[in-house]
mmCIF file of C-alpha atoms in Angstrom:
data_model
loop_
_atom_site.group_PDB
_atom_site.id
_atom_site.type_symbol
_atom_site.label_atom_id
_atom_site.label_comp_id
_atom_site.label_asym_id
_atom_site.label_seq_id
_atom_site.Cartn_x
_atom_site.Cartn_y
_atom_site.Cartn_z
ATOM 1 C CA MET A 30 -8.885 -3.375 4.021
ATOM 2 C CA GLY A 31 -9.107 -2.761 0.347
ATOM 3 C CA GLY A 32 -11.749 -1.714 -2.390
ATOM 4 C CA ARG A 33 -12.606 1.404 -4.458
ATOM 5 C CA PRO A 34 -12.010 4.811 -3.345
ATOM 6 C CA ASP A 35 -15.583 5.711 -3.328
ATOM 7 C CA GLU A 36 -16.191 3.113 -0.573
ATOM 8 C CA VAL A 37 -13.757 4.803 1.681
ATOM 9 C CA ARG A 38 -16.551 7.096 3.502
ATOM 10 C CA ALA A 39 -14.950 9.507 5.206
ATOM 11 C CA PRO A 40 -14.796 13.391 5.739
ATOM 12 C CA GLU A 41 -11.477 14.975 4.494
ATOM 13 C CA GLU A 42 -11.702 16.632 7.852
ATOM 14 C CA TRP A 43 -9.504 13.959 9.140
ATOM 15 C CA LEU A 44 -6.754 15.186 7.346
ATOM 16 C CA THR A 45 -3.644 16.883 8.630
ATOM 17 C CA GLU A 46 -2.766 19.955 7.062
ATOM 18 C CA VAL A 47 0.021 18.512 5.310
ATOM 19 C CA GLU A 48 -1.744 15.969 3.731
ATOM 20 C CA ARG A 49 -4.041 18.739 2.495
ATOM 21 C CA GLU A 50 -1.568 20.498 0.751
ATOM 22 C CA ARG A 51 -0.022 17.431 -0.928
ATOM 23 C CA ALA A 52 -3.402 16.358 -1.769
ATOM 24 C CA ALA A 53 -3.822 19.684 -3.722
ATOM 25 C CA ARG A 54 -1.092 19.535 -5.764
ATOM 26 C CA PHE A 55 -2.382 17.241 -8.025
ATOM 27 C CA LYS A 56 -3.465 17.639 -11.399
ATOM 28 C CA PHE A 57 -5.794 15.311 -11.985
ATOM 29 C CA ASP A 58 -8.976 14.899 -9.353
ATOM 30 C CA HIS A 59 -8.607 10.554 -9.820
ATOM 31 C CA ASP A 60 -4.839 11.130 -8.456
ATOM 32 C CA ARG A 61 -6.537 13.092 -5.530
ATOM 33 C CA THR A 62 -9.393 11.102 -5.137
ATOM 34 C CA ILE A 63 -7.553 7.712 -4.589
ATOM 35 C CA PHE A 64 -4.180 9.684 -2.377
ATOM 36 C CA VAL A 65 -7.403 11.270 -0.085
ATOM 37 C CA ALA A 66 -9.447 7.752 -0.145
ATOM 38 C CA ALA A 67 -5.686 5.742 0.829
ATOM 39 C CA HIS A 68 -5.030 8.232 3.514
ATOM 40 C CA LEU A 69 -8.496 7.981 5.118
ATOM 41 C CA LEU A 70 -8.403 4.405 5.345
ATOM 42 C CA VAL A 71 -5.489 3.961 6.942
ATOM 43 C CA ARG A 72 -6.860 5.501 10.183
ATOM 44 C CA ILE A 73 -9.785 3.632 9.986
ATOM 45 C CA CYS A 74 -7.737 0.175 9.937
ATOM 46 C CA ALA A 75 -5.873 1.780 12.640
ATOM 47 C CA ALA A 76 -9.278 2.622 14.600
ATOM 48 C CA GLU A 77 -10.098 -0.558 14.007
ATOM 49 C CA VAL A 78 -7.242 -2.327 15.885
ATOM 50 C CA LEU A 79 -6.858 0.561 18.501
ATOM 51 C CA GLY A 80 -10.832 0.383 19.328
ATOM 52 C CA ALA A 81 -10.563 4.376 18.587
ATOM 53 C CA ASP A 82 -12.336 6.901 17.059
ATOM 54 C CA PRO A 83 -10.646 7.078 13.474
ATOM 55 C CA ALA A 84 -11.366 11.039 13.297
ATOM 56 C CA GLU A 85 -8.801 11.444 16.310
ATOM 57 C CA LEU A 86 -6.056 9.755 14.675
ATOM 58 C CA THR A 87 -3.130 11.150 13.535
ATOM 59 C CA LEU A 88 -1.303 10.045 10.542
ATOM 60 C CA LEU A 89 2.235 11.195 10.408
ATOM 61 C CA GLN A 90 4.894 10.429 7.847
ATOM 62 C CA TYR A 91 8.476 11.795 7.361
ATOM 63 C CA CYS A 92 11.588 10.976 5.422
ATOM 64 C CA ASP A 93 15.113 13.027 5.467
ATOM 65 C CA LEU A 94 15.262 13.180 1.691
ATOM 66 C CA HIS A 95 11.589 14.452 0.851
ATOM 67 C CA GLY A 96 10.398 16.047 4.631
ATOM 68 C CA PHE A 97 7.029 15.639 5.932
ATOM 69 C CA GLY A 98 4.104 13.877 4.152
ATOM 70 C CA HIS A 99 6.702 11.035 2.768
ATOM 71 C CA GLY A 100 8.091 8.173 4.116
ATOM 72 C CA ARG A 101 7.034 5.537 6.356
ATOM 73 C CA PRO A 102 3.347 6.125 7.894
ATOM 74 C CA SER A 103 2.976 5.836 11.590
ATOM 75 C CA ILE A 104 -0.131 6.947 13.626
ATOM 76 C CA GLU A 105 0.703 9.920 16.101
ATOM 77 C CA GLN A 106 -1.435 8.514 19.278
ATOM 78 C CA ALA A 107 0.111 4.987 18.608
ATOM 79 C CA PRO A 108 3.634 4.889 17.492
ATOM 80 C CA ASP A 109 4.332 1.398 17.969
ATOM 81 C CA LEU A 110 1.105 0.207 15.800
ATOM 82 C CA GLY A 111 2.697 -0.858 12.413
ATOM 83 C CA VAL A 112 0.293 0.740 9.341
ATOM 84 C CA SER A 113 0.764 0.939 5.390
ATOM 85 C CA PHE A 114 -1.210 1.801 2.652
ATOM 86 C CA SER A 115 -1.348 1.673 -0.695
ATOM 87 C CA HIS A 116 -3.303 2.696 -4.134
ATOM 88 C CA THR A 117 -3.741 1.836 -7.991
ATOM 89 C CA ARG A 118 -5.714 2.957 -10.366
ATOM 90 C CA GLY A 119 -9.254 2.673 -9.017
ATOM 91 C CA TYR A 120 -8.582 0.762 -5.816
ATOM 92 C CA VAL A 121 -6.807 1.784 -2.253
ATOM 93 C CA CYS A 122 -5.895 -0.244 0.728
ATOM 94 C CA ALA A 123 -4.315 -0.201 4.217
ATOM 95 C CA ALA A 124 -3.465 -2.627 7.146
ATOM 96 C CA ALA A 125 -3.006 -2.105 10.388
ATOM 97 C CA GLY A 126 -1.390 -4.375 13.170
ATOM 98 C CA PRO A 127 1.463 -5.109 15.730
ATOM 99 C CA GLY A 128 4.891 -4.958 14.655
ATOM 100 C CA LYS A 129 5.652 -3.952 11.129
ATOM 101 C CA ILE A 130 3.429 -4.084 8.210
ATOM 102 C CA GLY A 131 3.742 -3.479 4.588
ATOM 103 C CA VAL A 132 0.744 -3.274 1.559
ATOM 104 C CA ASP A 133 1.159 -2.991 -2.026
ATOM 105 C CA ALA A 134 -1.547 -3.335 -4.801
ATOM 106 C CA GLU A 135 -0.652 -3.301 -8.234
ATOM 107 C CA ARG A 136 -2.604 -3.618 -11.601
ATOM 108 C CA VAL A 137 -1.500 -6.569 -13.923
ATOM 109 C CA ARG A 138 -0.571 -4.841 -17.261
ATOM 110 C CA PRO A 139 -2.263 -7.063 -20.305
ATOM 111 C CA GLY A 140 -0.464 -8.934 -22.957
ATOM 112 C CA PRO A 141 3.218 -10.831 -22.747
ATOM 113 C CA LEU A 142 5.328 -10.089 -20.050
ATOM 114 C CA ASP A 143 6.668 -6.692 -19.609
ATOM 115 C CA THR A 144 10.146 -7.268 -19.589
ATOM 116 C CA VAL A 145 11.497 -4.108 -18.474
ATOM 117 C CA LEU A 146 9.965 -4.649 -15.227
ATOM 118 C CA ALA A 147 10.639 -8.480 -14.947
ATOM 119 C CA ASP A 148 14.318 -7.810 -15.451
ATOM 120 C CA ARG A 149 14.416 -4.685 -13.032
ATOM 121 C CA VAL A 150 12.803 -6.387 -10.049
ATOM 122 C CA LEU A 151 13.004 -10.133 -10.749
ATOM 123 C CA THR A 152 16.165 -12.567 -9.476
ATOM 124 C CA PRO A 153 17.254 -14.171 -12.108
ATOM 125 C CA TYR A 154 16.081 -16.985 -10.736
ATOM 126 C CA GLU A 155 12.394 -15.660 -10.415
ATOM 127 C CA ARG A 156 13.026 -14.342 -14.083
ATOM 128 C CA ALA A 157 13.824 -17.456 -15.306
ATOM 129 C CA MET A 158 10.399 -19.038 -14.191
ATOM 130 C CA VAL A 159 8.080 -16.148 -13.987
ATOM 131 C CA THR A 160 6.295 -16.234 -17.632
ATOM 132 C CA GLY A 161 3.285 -13.659 -17.507
ATOM 133 C CA ASN A 162 2.814 -10.414 -15.869
ATOM 134 C CA ASP A 163 0.129 -11.886 -13.285
ATOM 135 C CA GLU A 164 3.163 -13.758 -11.693
ATOM 136 C CA LEU A 165 5.458 -10.691 -12.108
ATOM 137 C CA ILE A 166 3.086 -8.261 -9.865
ATOM 138 C CA ARG A 167 3.001 -11.295 -7.558
ATOM 139 C CA HIS A 168 6.454 -11.317 -7.262
ATOM 140 C CA TRP A 169 6.548 -7.364 -7.087
ATOM 141 C CA THR A 170 3.708 -6.813 -4.333
ATOM 142 C CA ARG A 171 5.522 -8.899 -1.763
ATOM 143 C CA LYS A 172 8.906 -7.346 -2.189
ATOM 144 C CA GLU A 173 7.250 -4.189 -2.554
ATOM 145 C CA ALA A 174 5.739 -4.873 0.828
ATOM 146 C CA LEU A 175 8.791 -5.800 2.448
ATOM 147 C CA ILE A 176 10.568 -2.158 0.957
ATOM 148 C CA LYS A 177 7.608 -0.767 3.250
ATOM 149 C CA ARG A 178 8.638 -2.826 5.884
ATOM 150 C CA GLY A 179 11.655 -1.329 5.874
ATOM 151 C CA GLU A 180 13.393 -4.744 4.793
ATOM 152 C CA LEU A 181 14.194 -3.927 1.311
ATOM 153 C CA THR A 182 15.063 -1.444 -1.052
ATOM 154 C CA LEU A 183 14.770 -0.691 -4.652
ATOM 155 C CA ASP A 184 18.142 -0.809 -5.052
ATOM 156 C CA LYS A 185 18.531 -4.656 -3.986
ATOM 157 C CA VAL A 186 15.024 -6.009 -5.347
ATOM 158 C CA SER A 187 16.379 -7.937 -8.004
ATOM 159 C CA GLU A 188 19.421 -9.504 -5.966
ATOM 160 C CA GLY A 189 17.167 -11.436 -3.694
ATOM 161 C CA GLY A 190 13.820 -12.769 -3.437
ATOM 162 C CA ALA A 191 10.448 -11.659 -0.839
ATOM 163 C CA ASP A 192 11.965 -13.897 1.906
ATOM 164 C CA LEU A 193 9.320 -14.223 3.970
ATOM 165 C CA THR A 194 10.717 -16.294 6.750
ATOM 166 C CA GLY A 195 8.824 -15.237 10.221
ATOM 167 C CA ARG A 196 6.540 -13.436 8.453
ATOM 168 C CA HIS A 197 3.160 -13.779 7.611
ATOM 169 C CA LEU A 198 1.585 -13.255 3.654
ATOM 170 C CA LEU A 199 -2.025 -12.247 3.053
ATOM 171 C CA GLU A 200 -2.533 -11.760 -0.539
ATOM 172 C CA TRP A 201 -6.056 -11.175 -2.795
ATOM 173 C CA SER A 202 -7.125 -10.117 -6.413
ATOM 174 C CA ALA A 203 -9.311 -7.183 -6.541
ATOM 175 C CA GLY A 204 -11.212 -8.115 -9.701
ATOM 176 C CA PRO A 205 -9.689 -9.580 -12.554
ATOM 177 C CA ASP A 206 -6.378 -7.274 -12.653
ATOM 178 C CA ILE A 207 -5.336 -5.752 -9.055
ATOM 179 C CA ARG A 208 -3.023 -7.752 -6.942
ATOM 180 C CA VAL A 209 -2.502 -7.344 -3.394
ATOM 181 C CA ALA A 210 -0.118 -8.289 -0.788
ATOM 182 C CA VAL A 211 0.151 -7.911 2.991
ATOM 183 C CA VAL A 212 3.492 -8.815 4.939
ATOM 184 C CA THR A 213 3.069 -8.509 8.943
ATOM 185 C CA ASP A 214 4.520 -10.102 11.688
ATOM 186 C CA SER A 215 1.374 -11.825 12.902
ATOM 187 C CA PRO A 216 -1.032 -13.623 11.402
ATOM 188 C CA ALA A 217 -3.234 -10.922 9.581
ATOM 189 C CA ARG A 218 -6.899 -11.771 7.945
ATOM 190 C CA ARG A 219 -8.974 -9.047 5.289
ATOM 191 C CA VAL A 220 -11.686 -6.966 6.750
ATOM 192 C CA PRO A 221 -14.577 -5.187 4.322
ATOM 193 C CA ILE A 222 -14.289 -1.703 4.366
ATOM 194 C CA PRO A 223 -17.044 -0.303 6.874
ATOM 195 C CA GLY A 224 -19.942 0.284 5.155
ATOM 196 C CA GLU A 225 -19.098 -1.932 1.598
ATOM 197 C CA ASP A 226 -21.465 -4.242 1.347
ATOM 198 C CA SER A 227 -19.470 -7.201 0.413
#
């Protein structure tokens, strides 16, 4: 699922206290809005897969470095369900399903190739082949989805390509400048946000 933050029609009461505290720390309203929308949308995705009420699902995140509210997400009531979410300015997306899930959404920068990002995230072979930002972001979203699955790390992205062997890739564009990649263990399909007109 993916769309504008205002298309995610769900009450903030679904958020945990940790999520509310993190949301309150954002300096700008648009950052807070997109954070909240992504955290609500992942519950909606999980509920679709589980046949559950999203209001009854608790999103958990924990990492050793930053504590609660950070790290790979999971649903307390279905710990084996893979869930992932992402957001970029004006767009949120989420995915849920069996096995590991990774989703990433990024904006394509206008203009000439962003050589700083290209040098940081592409292998030498990829770097020689990529000539524009659209191609660059397509590589980056795939790699970021693998990072969210726990199969790649930021410090290793330029050493290896996005190996999708044995995995399923679902990609789409949202408007002219947003690219989305979802990497799953089983075939995936894109579904609209409930209540979305398209």
